[in-house]
Structure formats: structure tokens, C-alpha cells
Coordinates of C-alpha atoms in Angstrom, one line a residue:
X1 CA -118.5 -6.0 132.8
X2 CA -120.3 -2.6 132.6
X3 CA -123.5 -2.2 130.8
X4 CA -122.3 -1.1 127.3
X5 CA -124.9 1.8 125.6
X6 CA -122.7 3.5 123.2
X7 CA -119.4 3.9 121.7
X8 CA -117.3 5.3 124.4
X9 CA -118.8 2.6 127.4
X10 CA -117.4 0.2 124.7
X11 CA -113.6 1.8 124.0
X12 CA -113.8 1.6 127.7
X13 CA -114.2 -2.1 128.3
X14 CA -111.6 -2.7 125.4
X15 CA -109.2 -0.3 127.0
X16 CA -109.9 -2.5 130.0
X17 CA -109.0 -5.6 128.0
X18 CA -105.2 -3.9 126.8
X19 CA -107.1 -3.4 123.5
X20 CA -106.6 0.0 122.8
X21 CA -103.7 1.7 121.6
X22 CA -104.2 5.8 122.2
X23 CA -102.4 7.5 119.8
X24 CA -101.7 11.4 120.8
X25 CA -99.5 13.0 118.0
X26 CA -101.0 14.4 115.3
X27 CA -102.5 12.3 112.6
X28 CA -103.6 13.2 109.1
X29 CA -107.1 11.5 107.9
X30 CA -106.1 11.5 104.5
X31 CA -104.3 8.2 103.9
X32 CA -102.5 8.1 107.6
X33 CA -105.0 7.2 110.0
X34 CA -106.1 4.6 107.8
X35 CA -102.6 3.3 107.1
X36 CA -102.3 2.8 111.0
X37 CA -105.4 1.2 110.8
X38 CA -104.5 -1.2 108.5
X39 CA -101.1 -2.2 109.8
X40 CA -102.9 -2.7 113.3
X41 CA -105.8 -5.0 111.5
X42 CA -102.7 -7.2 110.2
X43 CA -100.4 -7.2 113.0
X44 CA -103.8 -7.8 115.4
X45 CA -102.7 -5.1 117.6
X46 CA -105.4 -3.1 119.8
X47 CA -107.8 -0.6 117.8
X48 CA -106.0 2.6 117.3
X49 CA -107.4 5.5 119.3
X50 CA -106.6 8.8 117.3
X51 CA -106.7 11.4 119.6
X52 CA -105.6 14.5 117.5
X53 CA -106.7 14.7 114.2
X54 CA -105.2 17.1 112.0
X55 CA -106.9 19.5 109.3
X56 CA -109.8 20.0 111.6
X57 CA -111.0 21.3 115.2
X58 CA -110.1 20.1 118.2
X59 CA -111.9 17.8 120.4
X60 CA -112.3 15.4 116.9
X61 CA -111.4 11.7 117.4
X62 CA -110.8 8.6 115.6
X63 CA -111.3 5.0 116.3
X64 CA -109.7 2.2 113.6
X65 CA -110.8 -1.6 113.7
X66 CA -114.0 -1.1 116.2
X67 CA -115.2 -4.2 114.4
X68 CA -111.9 -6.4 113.9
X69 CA -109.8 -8.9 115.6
X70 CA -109.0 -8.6 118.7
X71 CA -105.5 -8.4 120.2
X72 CA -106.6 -10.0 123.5
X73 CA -104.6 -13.2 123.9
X74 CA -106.9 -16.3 122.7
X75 CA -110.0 -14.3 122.7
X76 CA -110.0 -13.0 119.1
X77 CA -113.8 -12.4 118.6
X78 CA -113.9 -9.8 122.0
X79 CA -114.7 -6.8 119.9
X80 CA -117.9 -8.0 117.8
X81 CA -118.7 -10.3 121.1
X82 CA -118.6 -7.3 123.6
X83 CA -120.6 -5.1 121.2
X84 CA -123.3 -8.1 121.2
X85 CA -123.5 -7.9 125.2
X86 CA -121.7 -11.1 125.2
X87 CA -118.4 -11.7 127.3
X88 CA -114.9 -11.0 125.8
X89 CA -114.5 -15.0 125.8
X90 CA -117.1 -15.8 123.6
X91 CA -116.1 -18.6 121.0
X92 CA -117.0 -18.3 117.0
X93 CA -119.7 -21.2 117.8
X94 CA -121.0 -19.6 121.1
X95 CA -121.4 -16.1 119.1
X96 CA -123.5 -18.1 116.2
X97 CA -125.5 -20.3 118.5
X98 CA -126.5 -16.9 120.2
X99 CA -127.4 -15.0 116.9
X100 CA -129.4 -17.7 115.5
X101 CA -131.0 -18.0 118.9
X102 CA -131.6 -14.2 118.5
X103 CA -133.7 -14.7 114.9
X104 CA -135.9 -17.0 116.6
X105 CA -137.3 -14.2 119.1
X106 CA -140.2 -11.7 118.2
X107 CA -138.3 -8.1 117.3
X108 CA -137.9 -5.6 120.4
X109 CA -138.6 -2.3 118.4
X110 CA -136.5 0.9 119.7
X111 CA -137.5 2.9 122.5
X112 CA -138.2 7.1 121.7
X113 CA -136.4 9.3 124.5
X114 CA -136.1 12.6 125.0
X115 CA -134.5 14.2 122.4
X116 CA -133.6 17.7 124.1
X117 CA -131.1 15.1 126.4
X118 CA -129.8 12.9 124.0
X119 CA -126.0 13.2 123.0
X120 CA -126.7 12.7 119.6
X121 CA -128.2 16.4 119.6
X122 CA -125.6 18.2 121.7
X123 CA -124.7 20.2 118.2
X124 CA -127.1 20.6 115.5
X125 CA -125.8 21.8 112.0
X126 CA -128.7 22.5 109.2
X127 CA -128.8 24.5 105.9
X128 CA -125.6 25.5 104.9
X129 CA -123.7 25.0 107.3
X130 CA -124.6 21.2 107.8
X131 CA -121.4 20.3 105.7
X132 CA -118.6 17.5 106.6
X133 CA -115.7 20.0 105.9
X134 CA -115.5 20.1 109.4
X135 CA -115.2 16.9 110.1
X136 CA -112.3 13.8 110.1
X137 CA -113.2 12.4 107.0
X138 CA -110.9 9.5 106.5
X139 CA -109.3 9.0 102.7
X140 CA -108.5 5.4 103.2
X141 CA -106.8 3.8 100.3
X142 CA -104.8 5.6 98.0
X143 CA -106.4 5.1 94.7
X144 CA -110.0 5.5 95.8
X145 CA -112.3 7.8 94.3
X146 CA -112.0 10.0 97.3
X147 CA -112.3 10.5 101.2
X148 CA -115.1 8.1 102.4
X149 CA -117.5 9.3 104.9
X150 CA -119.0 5.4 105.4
X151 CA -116.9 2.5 106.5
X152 CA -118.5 1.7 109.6
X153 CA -121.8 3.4 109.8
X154 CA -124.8 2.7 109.5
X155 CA -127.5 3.8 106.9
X156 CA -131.1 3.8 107.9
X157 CA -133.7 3.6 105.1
X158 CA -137.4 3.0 105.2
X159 CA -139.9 1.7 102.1
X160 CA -142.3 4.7 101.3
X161 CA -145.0 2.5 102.7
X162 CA -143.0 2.6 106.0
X163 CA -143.7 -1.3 106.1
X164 CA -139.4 -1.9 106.4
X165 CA -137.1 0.2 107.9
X166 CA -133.3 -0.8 107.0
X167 CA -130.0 0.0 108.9
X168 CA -127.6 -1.1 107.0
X169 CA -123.6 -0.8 106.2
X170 CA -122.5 0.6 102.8
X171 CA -119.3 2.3 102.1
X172 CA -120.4 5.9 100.7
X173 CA -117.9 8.3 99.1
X174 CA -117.5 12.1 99.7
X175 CA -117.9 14.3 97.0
X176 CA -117.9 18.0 98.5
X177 CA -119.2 19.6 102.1
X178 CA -123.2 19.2 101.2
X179 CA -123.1 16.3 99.1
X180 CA -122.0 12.1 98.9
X181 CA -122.3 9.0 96.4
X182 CA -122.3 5.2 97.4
X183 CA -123.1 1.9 96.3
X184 CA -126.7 1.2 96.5
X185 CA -126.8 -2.2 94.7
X186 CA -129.8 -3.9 94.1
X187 CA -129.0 -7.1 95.8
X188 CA -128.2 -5.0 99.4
X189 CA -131.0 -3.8 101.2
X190 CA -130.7 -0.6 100.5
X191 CA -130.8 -1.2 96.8
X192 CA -134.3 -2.7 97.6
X193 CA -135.3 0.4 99.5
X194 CA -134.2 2.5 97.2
X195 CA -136.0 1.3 94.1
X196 CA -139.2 1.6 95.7
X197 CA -138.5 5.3 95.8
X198 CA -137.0 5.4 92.2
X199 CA -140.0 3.9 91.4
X200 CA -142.3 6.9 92.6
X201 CA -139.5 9.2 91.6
X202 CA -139.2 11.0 94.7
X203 CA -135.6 11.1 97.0
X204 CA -134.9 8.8 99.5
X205 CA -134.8 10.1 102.8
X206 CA -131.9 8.8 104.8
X207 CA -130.0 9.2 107.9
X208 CA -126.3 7.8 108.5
X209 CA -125.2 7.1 112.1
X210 CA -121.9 7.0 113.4
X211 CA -120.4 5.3 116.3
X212 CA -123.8 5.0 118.9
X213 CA -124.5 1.3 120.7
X214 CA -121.6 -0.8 119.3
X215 CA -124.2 -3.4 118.1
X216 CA -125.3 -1.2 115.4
X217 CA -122.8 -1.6 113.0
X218 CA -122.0 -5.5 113.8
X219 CA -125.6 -6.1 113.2
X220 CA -126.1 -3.4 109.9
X221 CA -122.8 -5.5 109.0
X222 CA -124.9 -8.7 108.8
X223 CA -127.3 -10.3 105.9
X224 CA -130.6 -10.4 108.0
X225 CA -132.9 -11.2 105.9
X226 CA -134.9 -8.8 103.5
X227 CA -138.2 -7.2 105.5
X228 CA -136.7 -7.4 108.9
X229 CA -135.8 -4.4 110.8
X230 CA -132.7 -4.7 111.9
X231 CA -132.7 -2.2 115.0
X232 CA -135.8 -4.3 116.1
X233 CA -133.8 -7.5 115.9
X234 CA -131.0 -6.0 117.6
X235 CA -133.1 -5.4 120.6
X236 CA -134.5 -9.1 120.9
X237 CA -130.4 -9.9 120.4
X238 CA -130.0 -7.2 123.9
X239 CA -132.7 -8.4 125.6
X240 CA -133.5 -4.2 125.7
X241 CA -134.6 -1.6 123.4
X242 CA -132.2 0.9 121.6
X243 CA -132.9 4.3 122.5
X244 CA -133.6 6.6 119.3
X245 CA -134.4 9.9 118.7
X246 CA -136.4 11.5 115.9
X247 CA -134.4 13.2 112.8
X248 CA -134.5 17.3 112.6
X249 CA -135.6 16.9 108.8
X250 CA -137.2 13.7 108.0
X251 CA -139.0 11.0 110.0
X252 CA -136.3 8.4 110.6
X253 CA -135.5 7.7 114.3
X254 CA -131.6 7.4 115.0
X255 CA -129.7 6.0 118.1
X256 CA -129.6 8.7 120.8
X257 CA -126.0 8.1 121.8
X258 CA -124.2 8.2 118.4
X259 CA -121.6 10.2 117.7
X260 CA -122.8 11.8 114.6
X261 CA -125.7 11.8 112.6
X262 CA -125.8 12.9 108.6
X263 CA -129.4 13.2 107.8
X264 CA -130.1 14.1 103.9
X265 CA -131.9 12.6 100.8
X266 CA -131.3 10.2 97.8
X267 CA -131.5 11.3 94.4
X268 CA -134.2 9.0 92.3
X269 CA -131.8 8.6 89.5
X270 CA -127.8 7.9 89.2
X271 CA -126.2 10.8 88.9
X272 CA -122.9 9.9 90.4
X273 CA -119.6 8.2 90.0
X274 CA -118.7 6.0 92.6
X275 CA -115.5 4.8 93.4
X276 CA -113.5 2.8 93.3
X277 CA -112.2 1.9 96.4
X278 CA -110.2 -1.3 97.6
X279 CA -112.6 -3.7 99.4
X280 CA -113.2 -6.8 101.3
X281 CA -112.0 -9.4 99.0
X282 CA -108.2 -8.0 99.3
X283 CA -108.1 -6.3 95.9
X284 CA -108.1 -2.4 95.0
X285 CA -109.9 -3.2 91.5
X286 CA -110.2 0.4 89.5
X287 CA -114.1 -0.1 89.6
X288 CA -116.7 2.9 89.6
X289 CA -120.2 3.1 88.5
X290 CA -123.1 5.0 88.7
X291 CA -125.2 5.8 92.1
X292 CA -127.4 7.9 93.2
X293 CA -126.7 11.4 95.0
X294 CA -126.8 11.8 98.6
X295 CA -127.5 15.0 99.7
X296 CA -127.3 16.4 103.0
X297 CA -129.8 18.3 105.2
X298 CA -128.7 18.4 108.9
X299 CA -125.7 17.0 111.2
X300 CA -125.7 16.6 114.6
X301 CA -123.0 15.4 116.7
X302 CA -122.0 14.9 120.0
X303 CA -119.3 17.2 121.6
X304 CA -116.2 15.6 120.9
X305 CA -117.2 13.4 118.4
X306 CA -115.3 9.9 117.9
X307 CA -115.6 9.0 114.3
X308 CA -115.4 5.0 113.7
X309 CA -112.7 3.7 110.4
X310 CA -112.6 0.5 109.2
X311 CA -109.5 0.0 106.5
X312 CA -111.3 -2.7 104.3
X313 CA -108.7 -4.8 102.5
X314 CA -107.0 -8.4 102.8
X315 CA -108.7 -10.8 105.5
X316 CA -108.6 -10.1 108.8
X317 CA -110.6 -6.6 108.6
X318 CA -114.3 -5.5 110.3
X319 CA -115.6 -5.8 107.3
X320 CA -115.3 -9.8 107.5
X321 CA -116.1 -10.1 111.2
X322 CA -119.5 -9.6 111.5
X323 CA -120.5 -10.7 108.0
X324 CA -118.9 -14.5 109.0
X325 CA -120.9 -14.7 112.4
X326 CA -124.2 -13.5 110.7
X327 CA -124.6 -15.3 107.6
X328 CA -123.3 -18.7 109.5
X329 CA -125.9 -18.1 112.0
X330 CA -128.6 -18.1 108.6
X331 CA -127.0 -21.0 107.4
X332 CA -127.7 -23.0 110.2
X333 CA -131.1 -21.8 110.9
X334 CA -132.7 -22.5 107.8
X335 CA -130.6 -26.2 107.6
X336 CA -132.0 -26.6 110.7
X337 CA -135.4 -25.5 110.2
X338 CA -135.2 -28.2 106.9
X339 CA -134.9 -31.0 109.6
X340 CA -131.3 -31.3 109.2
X341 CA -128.5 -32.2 112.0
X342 CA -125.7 -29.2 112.2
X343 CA -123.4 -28.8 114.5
X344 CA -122.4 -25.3 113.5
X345 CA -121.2 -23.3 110.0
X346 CA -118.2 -20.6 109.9
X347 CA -117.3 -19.0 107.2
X348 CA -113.5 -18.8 107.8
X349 CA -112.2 -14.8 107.8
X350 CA -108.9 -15.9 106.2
X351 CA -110.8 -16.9 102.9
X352 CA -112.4 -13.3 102.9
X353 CA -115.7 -15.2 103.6
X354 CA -115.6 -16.7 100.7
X355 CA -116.3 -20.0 102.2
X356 CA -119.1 -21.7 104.1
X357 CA -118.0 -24.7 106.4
X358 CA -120.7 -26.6 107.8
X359 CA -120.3 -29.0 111.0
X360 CA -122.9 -31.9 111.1
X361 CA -122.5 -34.2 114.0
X362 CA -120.8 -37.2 113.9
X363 CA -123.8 -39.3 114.8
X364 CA -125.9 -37.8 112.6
X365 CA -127.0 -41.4 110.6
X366 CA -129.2 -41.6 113.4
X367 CA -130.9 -38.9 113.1
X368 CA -131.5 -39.8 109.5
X369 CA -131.7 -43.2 109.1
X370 CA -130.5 -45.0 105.8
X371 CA -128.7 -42.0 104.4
X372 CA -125.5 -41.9 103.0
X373 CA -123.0 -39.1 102.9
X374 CA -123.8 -37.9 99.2
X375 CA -127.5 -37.8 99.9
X376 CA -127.1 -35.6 103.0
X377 CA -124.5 -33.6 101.3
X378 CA -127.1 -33.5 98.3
X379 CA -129.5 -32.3 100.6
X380 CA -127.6 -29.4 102.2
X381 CA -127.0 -27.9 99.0
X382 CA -130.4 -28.1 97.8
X383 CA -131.6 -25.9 100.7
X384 CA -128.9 -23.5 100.4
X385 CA -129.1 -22.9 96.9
X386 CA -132.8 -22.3 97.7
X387 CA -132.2 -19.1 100.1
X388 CA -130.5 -16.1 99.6
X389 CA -127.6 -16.8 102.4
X390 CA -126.8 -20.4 100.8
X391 CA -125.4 -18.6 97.7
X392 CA -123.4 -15.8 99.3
X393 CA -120.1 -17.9 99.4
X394 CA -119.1 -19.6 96.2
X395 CA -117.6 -23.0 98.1
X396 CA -119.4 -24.8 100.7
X397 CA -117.5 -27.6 103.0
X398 CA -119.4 -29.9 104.9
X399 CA -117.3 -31.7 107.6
X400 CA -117.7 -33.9 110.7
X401 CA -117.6 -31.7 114.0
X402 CA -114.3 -33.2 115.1
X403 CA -112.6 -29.8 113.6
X404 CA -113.6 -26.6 114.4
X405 CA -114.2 -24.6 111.5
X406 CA -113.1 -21.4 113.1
X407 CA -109.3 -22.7 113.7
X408 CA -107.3 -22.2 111.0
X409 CA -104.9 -25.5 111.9
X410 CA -107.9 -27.7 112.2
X411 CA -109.8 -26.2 108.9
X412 CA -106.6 -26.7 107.0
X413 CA -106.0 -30.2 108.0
X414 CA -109.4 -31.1 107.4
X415 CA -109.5 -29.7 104.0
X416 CA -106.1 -31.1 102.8
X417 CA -107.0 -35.0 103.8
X418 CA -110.8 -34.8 103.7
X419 CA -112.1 -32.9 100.4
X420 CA -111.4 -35.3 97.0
X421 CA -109.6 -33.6 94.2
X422 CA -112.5 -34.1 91.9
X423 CA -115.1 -36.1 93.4
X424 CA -118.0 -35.9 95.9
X425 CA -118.5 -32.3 95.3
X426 CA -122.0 -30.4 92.8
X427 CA -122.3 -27.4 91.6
X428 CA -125.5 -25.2 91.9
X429 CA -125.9 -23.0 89.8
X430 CA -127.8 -19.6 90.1
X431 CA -127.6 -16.0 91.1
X432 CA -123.8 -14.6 92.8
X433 CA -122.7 -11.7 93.8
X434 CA -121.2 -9.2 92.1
X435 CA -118.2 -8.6 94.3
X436 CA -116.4 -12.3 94.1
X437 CA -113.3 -11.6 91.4
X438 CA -113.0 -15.5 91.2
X439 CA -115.9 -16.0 89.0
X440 CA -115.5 -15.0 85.3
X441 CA -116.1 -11.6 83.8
X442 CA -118.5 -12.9 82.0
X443 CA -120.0 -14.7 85.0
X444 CA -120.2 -11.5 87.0
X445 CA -121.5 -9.5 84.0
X446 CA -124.5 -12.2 84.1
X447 CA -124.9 -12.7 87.6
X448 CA -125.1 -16.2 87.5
X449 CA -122.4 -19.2 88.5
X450 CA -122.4 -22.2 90.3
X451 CA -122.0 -22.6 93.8
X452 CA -119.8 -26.1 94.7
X453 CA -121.2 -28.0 97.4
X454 CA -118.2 -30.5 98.8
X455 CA -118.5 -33.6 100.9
X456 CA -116.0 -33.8 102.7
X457 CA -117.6 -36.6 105.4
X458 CA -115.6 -39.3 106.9
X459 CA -117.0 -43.2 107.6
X460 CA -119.5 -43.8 110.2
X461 CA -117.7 -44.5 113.7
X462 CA -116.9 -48.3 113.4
X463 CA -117.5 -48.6 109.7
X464 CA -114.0 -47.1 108.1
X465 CA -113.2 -44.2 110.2
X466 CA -109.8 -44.1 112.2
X467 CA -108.6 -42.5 115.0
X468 CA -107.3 -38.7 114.8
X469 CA -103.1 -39.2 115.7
X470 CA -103.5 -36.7 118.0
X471 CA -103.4 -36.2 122.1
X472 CA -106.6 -37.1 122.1
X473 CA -106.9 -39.9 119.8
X474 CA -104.2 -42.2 120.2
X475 CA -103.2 -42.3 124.2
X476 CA -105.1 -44.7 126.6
X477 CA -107.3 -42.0 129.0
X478 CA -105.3 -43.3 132.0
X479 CA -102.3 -42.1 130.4
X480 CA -103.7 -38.4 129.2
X481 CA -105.2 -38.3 132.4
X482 CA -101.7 -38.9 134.6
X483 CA -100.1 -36.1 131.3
X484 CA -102.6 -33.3 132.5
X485 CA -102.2 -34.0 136.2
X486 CA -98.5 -33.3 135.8
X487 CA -99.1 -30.5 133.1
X488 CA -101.5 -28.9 135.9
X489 CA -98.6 -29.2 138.6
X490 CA -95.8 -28.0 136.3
X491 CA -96.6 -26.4 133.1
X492 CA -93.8 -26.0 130.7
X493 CA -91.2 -27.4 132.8

């Protein structure tokens, strides 16, 4: 595998792995491209590459799903893996294991180049004519408030103390050439950012990145946690520094190899209507509110710019992907780092992340002696409903790690003759999100539910539990052993 620094060295390696679909006729960015999109997210075919985009100049590209499923046989996780530097066959435990590995190592901050060379600056657009009229603006879902410029991009923010600088995902709308809206909530990071500026009453100064190292996005796609700087950690995650490049109108470094860059300010007040626009959870709800103004200052862009689309919607879409790898990696640092035995955690993409499943190893009585399951179970729940990440699904399995929580057939089975109607489950209750539609409205409207914590352990080995009726569970190994030979010799015969 080639050394992957941008955008186009990853397409590359996916083309490589039959996962990209080039696409040469004609395609509209209002509704089209994104409907391609979609379909291809569903049917996990390879990321459509639109290669003539129509309503604007040529030489403009598209990529769907950079983030999603991949259509590589029995390698599903390729995409997020290969943007990580990892190989294509990375499994959903490997990819955690290796992000919570990551958190443990000091940050790598970026590396300045020479800006005169970088890509990112091959076309510089400032004043008036710095507007995205010219660009491939995707309208995405039918009923949304209009075209969105952000669906897998990266905003980067910094405190006015300059003490956090945050990259971050968050889908922001287009409301004319010069001028966008978003969500800036104050539960995402850029909320927090944000009202440290509102505070002072001056603009935010931001810059959004398009396309660049592929690791951007996966990592402004995760729930680091608040203060760290995610560029920073994405270099301890490389093992290198990313190479930035200073801004033309503010002081916020970007990624010298992105595709485009829309540099602008904040307003310190909402003034604008955001929305709605279908999202992760699988509904188009007719939501808008009020967010501040983003207004733009400069874009620069690469010749031939590719510009990244993710179609959110119903599970399996980017916008599920990286979330699920980095809050499970969380979740088993901090049970970790609270003395307790885990195998891994998933949070399964089919349930929109709305679930957290936690592995614990089947011996782990030994590890704490004279514990029973509800204690442990007990105990897992207290220290999630103590951080951030614990609370950020609503349900919460904890299961022996003889399933693995990122196989569908496995989870299901598991859940179906493990979890008790009623019993051996709690409910925390504290702050949620604002985005889960299976809480109340009046739930949502106070920010506060319960979290359900389920113990779903079996027996201790010799003291209940039986044997899986499976391959592996109910033929002597002389026999399995004599199977696999003769598999090996004759598969499918």
C-alpha cells in the first residue's frame, strides 16, 4: 500500500480495491448525485466517482460515500481503515484497539509548509468573488432547507484564547454565494467554541476543509473529547505530522492538500434558519432553528477540485462509520482506565449508533474476585453515566466476548437469548442528546432521560453455562480438525 497524504492517493488505493465506481455522464448536484449516493450506501457498492458535474465548470468532481461501507468482499471497514493508515483488512476490534491505543499517545501537532507549493492554494478566490456559485454544491435530500456545502468536511475553530483548536464535522447549509448557516449546538464542540466568542461578542473565525488527508474527516467525525486538538491527535494516530498551511484572512492553519478551503467568520448571534435536513438517525424530521451566520472571506482550491458527499440517512451511511469506531474506542478507555476487564465495545451501525455493546472477557471473575454479574454490570454503568461518551447511546449491552459485537448474526443471536424482557437491566438517568427521536418530546425539550444499562452475562464456565450448538461448540476437535482438512482440500465440493 502507497503512502496515503490526500484525497486523490486515497480514491487511488480504493480504485485499487474495485471500490470505485467512475461515473462519466453528466450528473446534476441538485438531488442526483446525492440520490446515486444513497442508493450506492444501501446496495454497498463502491463510492461513486462523479466525473462531470453539471451546472458548473469543468474539471469539477464528486466523490459519494468517502466515509461508508465498503464494497470490498468481507472487508467492510476498508474505507475509514485505509484513511487511518491501517490495512484494507482491518476488523471493527483491530480499528478500536488502535484508536484507543492512539488517545494514549502525547499529540503530534501539524507541521507548517510552504504555502506558495501547497495544492490547497493553486486558486485563491477573495472579496467578491470568493463565492460557492461556482462550485458543486450538493442539494442532498429533497426537503432540506437547501444545497448543503458540509457533509463531509471539516470545520476548524479555535477558543479566543487560542488554548483549543477544533476540527470538527457539522452539516452547514448554503444560503447564497457569500454566505452559509449550520448547526452549532452547544453540546458539539463547536457549540463550545462558539460561545466563547458569543460571549465577547465578536465573529468566529472559521475555516472549512474539504477533501485533504482522508483521516480528517474520519477523525472530525469522532467524539474526542472536549480540549483536545484533534489534528494533533490525528498525528499521534499517523505516527506523522499533517501538513497545514496558514489561512489568507484569519490565523487558522488548514491541510495543505485539500481540495478546497472556505475561510469566513461566525456571526455572534443567531441570525439564521437552519434546515431541516434528513439525518443520521434515518428520518427527514421538518426541523429548523436558529444558528449563527457564516460568512465567507476567501476560497482556495486545488485545480480540479474533488468535492466529498456523504447522503446521511438510514444506517449504513459515513455519518455512522466513524462515529461507531470513535466513541467505542472512549468507551473502553475510560472502563478500562476504572480497572475494569473489556474485551471490546461496538456500537452496531445497523441501530444508527444508537447502541453501545460492550465485550468483557469470559474470565473476567478473576480479575475481580467475588463479583457477580449485577455488580459488574452495576459498575459499568456507573462509569459511563459519569463521562460524556457513556451517555451518547440510549441502550448499553454488556455481553460475554464469545459474539462479536460488530456481526450482525452473532449480535442478534446474543440479544434474542441473552437480554431478559424486564429484568437485569437500570436506567441512568441524565443529560441526552438532542438528536435521538426515541426519547419523548418532552424528554428532548428537557435534555434529560435515562440511559438503560443491560446485563446480558451468561454463567461462569462450569457453574451454568452451556456449550454454543455451533461448529465450534458441539464437535470433538479430532473431528473439526479431520472437517477443515478436507474443507482445505476441497472447498465446496
Amino acid at each position: 500500500m502507497s503512502e496515503i497524504t490526500d484525497l486523490r492517493a486515497y480514491l487511488s488505493e480504493l480504485e485499487a480495491l474495485g471500490d470505485i465506481e467512475r461515473i462519466s455522464r453528466e450528473v446534476d448536484p441538485k438531488l442526483e448525485a446525492a440520490a446515486v449516493t444513497r442508493l450506492s450506501t444501501e446496495r454497498r457498492r463502491p463510492a461513486p466517482f462523479f466525473e462531470n458535474i453539471g451546472g458548473v465548470a469543468e474539471g469539477f468532481r464528486m466523490i459519494g460515500a468517502p466515509g461508508a461501507l465498503s464494497s470490498s468482499p468481507g472487508h467492510p471497514l476498508a474505507r475509514i481503515s485505509l484513511s487511518l493508515g491501517l490495512p484494507h483488512t482491518t476488523t471493527a476490534a483491530e480499528l478500536v484497539a488502535h484508536l484507543a491505543q492512539a488517545g494514549t499517545k502525547p499529540p503530534l501537532p501539524p507541521r507548517r509548509v510552504d504555502a506558495a507549493s501547497a495544492p490547497c492554494k493553486q486558486n485563491i478566490l477573495l472579496g467578491e468573488d470568493a463565492s460557492l456559485d461556482r462550485f458543486p454544491i450538493p442539494f442532498v435530500h429533497q426537503d432540506d432547507g437547501g444545497p448543503y456545502v458540509n457533509t463531509w468536511g471539516v470545520i476548524a475553530a479555535r477558543t479566543p484564547d487560542g488554548r483549543w483548536t477544533n476540527w470538527s464535522i457539522s452539516r452547514v447549509m448554503m444560503i447564497d454565494g457569500r454566505h452559509m448557516t449550520g448547526l452549532v449546538l452547544p453540546s458539539q464542540h463547536i457549540g463550545m467554541v462558539w460561545q466563547e466568542w458569543e460571549a465577547i461578542g465578536e465573529p468566529m473565525p472559521y475555516a472549512m476543509v474539504q477533501g485533504g488527508d482522508p483521516g480528517i474527516a474520519v477523525v472530525g467525525g469522532m467524539t474526542l473529547p472536549a480540549g483536545v486538538d484533534e489534528v494533533a491527535y490525528l498525528g499521534a494516530l499517523l505516527g506523522k505530522p499533517v501538513d497545514v498551511v496558514p489561512c489568507e484572512t484569519n490565523d487558522l492553519v488548514v491541510p495543505a492538500s485539500a481540495e478546497v478551503i472556505i475561510e469566513g467568520h461566525l456571526s455572534a448571534s443567531r441570525d439564521a434558519v437552519e434546515g431541516p435536513f434528513a439525518e443520521f438517525h434515518g428520518w427527514a424530521l421538518p426541523e429548523t432553528s436558529p444558528q449563527p451566520l457564516f460568512s465567507i472571506d476567501a476560497i482556495t482550491y486545488r485545480d480540479d477540485p474533488i468535492w466529498p458527499l456523504a447522503a446521511a440517512g438510514r444506517p449504513v451511511d459515513d455519518s455512522h462509520v466513524a462515529p461507531a469506531a470513535g466513541i467505542s474506542a472512549e468507551v473502553v478507555t475510560i472502563l478500562r482506565e476504572a480497572g475494569l476487564p473489556v474485551t471490546t465495545a461496538w456500537l452496531p451501525l445497523g441501530a444508527a449508533c444508537f447502541w453501545t455493546v460492550i465485550t468483557v472477557p469470559q474470565n473476567w471473575r478473576e480479575a475481580l474476585p467475588g463479583m457477580d454479574t449485577a455488580r459488574f454490570v452495576h459498575r459499568i454503568g456507573e462509569v459511563l453515566n459519569g463521562n460524556r461518551v457513556g451517555r451518547l447511546s440510549p441502550v448499553v449491552y454488556v455481553l460475554d466476548d464469545d459474539v462479536d459485537p460488530s456481526n450482525d448474526s452473532d449480535l442478534l443471536w446474543a440479544l434474542g437469548t441473552r437480554v431478559h424482557p424486564y429484568l437485569r437491566q437500570e436506567q441512568w438517568y441524565g443529560p441526552i442528546m438532542p438528536w435521538y427521536p426515541c426519547f419523548l418530546e418532552e424528554e428532548l425539550h428537557r435534555g434529560w432521560g435515562a440511559v438503560v444499562v443491560h446485563d446480558a452475562l451468561l454463567p461462569a464456565v462450569g457453574s451454568g453455562r452451556v456449550p454454543q450448538a455451533s461448529f465450534d461448540g458441539v464437535f470433538p476437535a479430532d473431528l473439526r480438525a479431520r472437517v477443515l482438512a478436507d474443507e482445505a482440500v476441497a472447498p465446496n465440493a
